[in-house]
XYZ file of C-alpha atoms in Angstrom:
198
model
C -66.354 -32.147 59.126
C -62.987 -32.439 60.681
C -59.873 -31.783 58.518
C -56.191 -33.045 59.046
C -53.753 -31.052 60.953
C -51.055 -29.476 58.929
C -47.630 -29.992 60.178
C -47.554 -26.563 61.570
C -50.742 -27.011 63.424
C -49.380 -30.222 64.970
C -46.102 -28.533 65.998
C -48.354 -25.940 67.475
C -50.406 -28.292 69.325
C -47.343 -29.993 70.587
C -45.797 -27.083 72.191
C -49.153 -25.782 73.572
C -49.212 -29.472 75.424
C -45.754 -29.280 76.441
C -46.126 -25.698 78.019
C -49.392 -26.861 79.956
C -47.451 -29.906 81.206
C -44.259 -27.806 82.117
C -46.697 -25.714 84.328
C -48.436 -28.737 85.964
C -44.945 -30.627 86.561
C -43.298 -27.566 87.929
C -46.209 -27.043 90.268
C -46.284 -30.518 91.520
C -42.267 -30.307 91.916
C -42.759 -27.062 94.009
C -45.167 -28.677 96.142
C -43.076 -31.920 96.741
C -40.155 -29.635 97.623
C -42.525 -28.097 100.470
C -43.696 -31.581 101.391
C -40.255 -33.198 101.710
C -38.865 -30.198 103.791
C -39.251 -31.099 107.623
C -41.436 -28.563 109.589
C -39.543 -27.074 112.513
C -41.307 -25.564 115.533
C -40.960 -21.980 114.198
C -42.091 -22.892 110.655
C -45.704 -23.279 110.039
C -47.156 -25.939 108.147
C -48.482 -24.833 105.254
C -51.554 -25.981 103.124
C -51.719 -26.775 99.648
C -51.928 -25.045 97.396
C -49.401 -22.713 98.904
C -50.402 -19.022 99.439
C -48.427 -16.488 97.215
C -44.903 -15.626 98.251
C -44.994 -18.570 100.902
C -41.721 -20.437 101.575
C -38.909 -20.518 99.565
C -39.708 -23.278 96.937
C -38.761 -23.732 93.220
C -41.015 -21.420 91.030
C -43.469 -23.728 88.949
C -41.835 -24.642 85.614
C -38.181 -24.246 87.003
C -35.307 -26.282 88.291
C -33.100 -29.058 87.054
C -35.745 -31.839 87.639
C -35.921 -34.780 89.844
C -34.787 -38.066 89.069
C -36.676 -40.504 91.157
C -34.840 -43.422 92.907
C -37.656 -45.769 92.086
C -37.294 -44.742 87.995
C -36.202 -47.950 86.214
C -33.970 -45.801 84.120
C -30.407 -45.255 85.651
C -29.283 -41.523 86.029
C -26.790 -40.155 83.467
C -23.452 -41.821 83.760
C -20.421 -39.698 84.464
C -18.546 -38.474 81.280
C -15.831 -36.242 80.928
C -16.499 -35.395 77.163
C -19.640 -33.733 77.875
C -21.015 -30.358 79.447
C -22.231 -31.148 82.980
C -26.259 -30.048 83.189
C -25.010 -27.928 86.211
C -23.506 -25.511 83.866
C -26.976 -25.017 82.291
C -29.030 -24.705 85.385
C -26.853 -22.367 87.000
C -28.459 -19.152 85.798
C -30.598 -16.190 86.806
C -34.082 -15.293 85.713
C -35.874 -12.179 85.518
C -39.822 -11.844 85.252
C -41.529 -9.463 82.814
C -45.199 -8.816 82.020
C -44.918 -11.576 79.139
C -43.075 -14.453 81.282
C -39.589 -15.334 82.788
C -36.649 -14.572 80.739
C -33.109 -16.324 81.503
C -30.334 -14.231 82.579
C -27.199 -15.995 81.363
C -23.915 -15.990 83.187
C -20.347 -15.563 81.810
C -19.600 -19.263 81.249
C -22.888 -19.785 79.169
C -22.391 -16.730 77.286
C -18.844 -17.978 76.101
C -20.522 -21.155 74.731
C -23.239 -19.174 72.537
C -22.819 -20.330 68.978
C -19.901 -22.859 69.679
C -19.723 -26.491 69.187
C -20.773 -28.266 72.281
C -21.599 -31.843 73.316
C -24.323 -32.845 75.812
C -25.586 -36.171 77.182
C -29.259 -36.512 78.445
C -32.639 -38.253 78.004
C -34.431 -38.091 74.598
C -37.996 -36.472 74.604
C -39.434 -37.158 71.122
C -41.627 -34.230 69.711
C -42.964 -36.576 67.097
C -44.249 -40.086 67.963
C -43.970 -43.499 66.409
C -40.709 -43.262 64.760
C -37.432 -44.969 65.355
C -35.190 -42.038 64.622
C -35.663 -38.311 65.453
C -34.114 -35.138 64.052
C -36.343 -33.035 66.305
C -36.408 -33.511 70.009
C -35.906 -32.127 73.431
C -32.852 -33.343 75.359
C -33.304 -33.449 79.136
C -31.315 -33.754 82.219
C -33.532 -36.438 83.925
C -35.866 -39.053 82.037
C -39.333 -38.673 81.599
C -41.912 -39.963 84.183
C -44.790 -40.027 81.796
C -45.654 -39.090 78.481
C -47.533 -35.893 79.430
C -45.076 -34.571 82.108
C -41.924 -32.137 81.500
C -39.252 -33.606 84.085
C -37.775 -30.265 84.888
C -37.681 -26.478 83.979
C -36.484 -24.924 80.696
C -32.810 -24.521 82.126
C -32.985 -28.534 82.103
C -33.688 -29.227 78.338
C -32.118 -28.320 74.933
C -34.078 -28.126 71.967
C -32.245 -30.379 69.497
C -32.281 -29.874 65.709
C -30.199 -32.954 64.295
C -28.467 -33.245 60.930
C -28.151 -36.736 61.462
C -31.192 -38.743 62.735
C -30.643 -39.998 66.229
C -32.310 -43.316 67.287
C -34.643 -43.098 70.094
C -33.606 -44.939 73.347
C -34.818 -44.713 76.820
C -31.318 -44.886 77.629
C -29.073 -41.509 77.781
C -28.087 -40.195 74.381
C -25.093 -37.950 73.448
C -25.417 -35.352 70.742
C -22.924 -32.745 69.789
C -23.858 -29.496 67.504
C -23.867 -25.872 67.519
C -25.062 -24.502 70.761
C -27.200 -21.345 71.085
C -28.544 -19.384 73.894
C -32.463 -18.387 73.614
C -33.011 -15.054 75.233
C -36.617 -14.687 74.591
C -37.804 -17.765 72.896
C -41.513 -17.674 71.921
C -41.977 -21.329 73.636
C -40.123 -20.471 76.668
C -36.996 -22.337 76.063
C -33.582 -21.315 76.968
C -31.232 -23.411 74.894
C -31.084 -24.864 71.269
C -28.630 -26.978 69.361
C -28.515 -27.317 65.561
C -26.643 -29.475 63.085
C -26.453 -31.957 65.968
C -25.128 -35.366 65.411
C -25.286 -38.436 67.605
C -21.888 -39.476 69.348
C -21.046 -42.931 71.091
């Protein structure tokens, strides 16, 4: 006899699906990077999947994400009142036996626990709601419901104080920005007490 999932179980299930999708999307992104690179006479043509250590591709689950020119959603408009995503995606990483950890630079460290404003695309973590207080803000839009558009450096976990209306168009939020050096879900950034900004 099946039982309804508790809110904690549902959140855990969302993150398990999210992590699996992150790995799949990152692997596909890495293979696309290799496929898009023209082969020269000196460079051997590699088959897919790539052998371990072959080529210089973005590791699975990494990178700023790719906004397809075929997307019906326009890229983020230029705004001078928000932190550019390039500030967040410019970081190092170190591999441990338990996973990949971020190595934040001085600019990112100076932003920790300060009020910041970001523009991005909303990825709701709960479905069928008009407004959300818990979602991921991403640098590029989703291409499907089950795919993460980029690596953890291209998204911010947002916990909003004021509900934010869902939109396929970019949203802007402001709140307390925090660096996550060893998050259990593999995230690098979080914003709390966020409010929507026009």
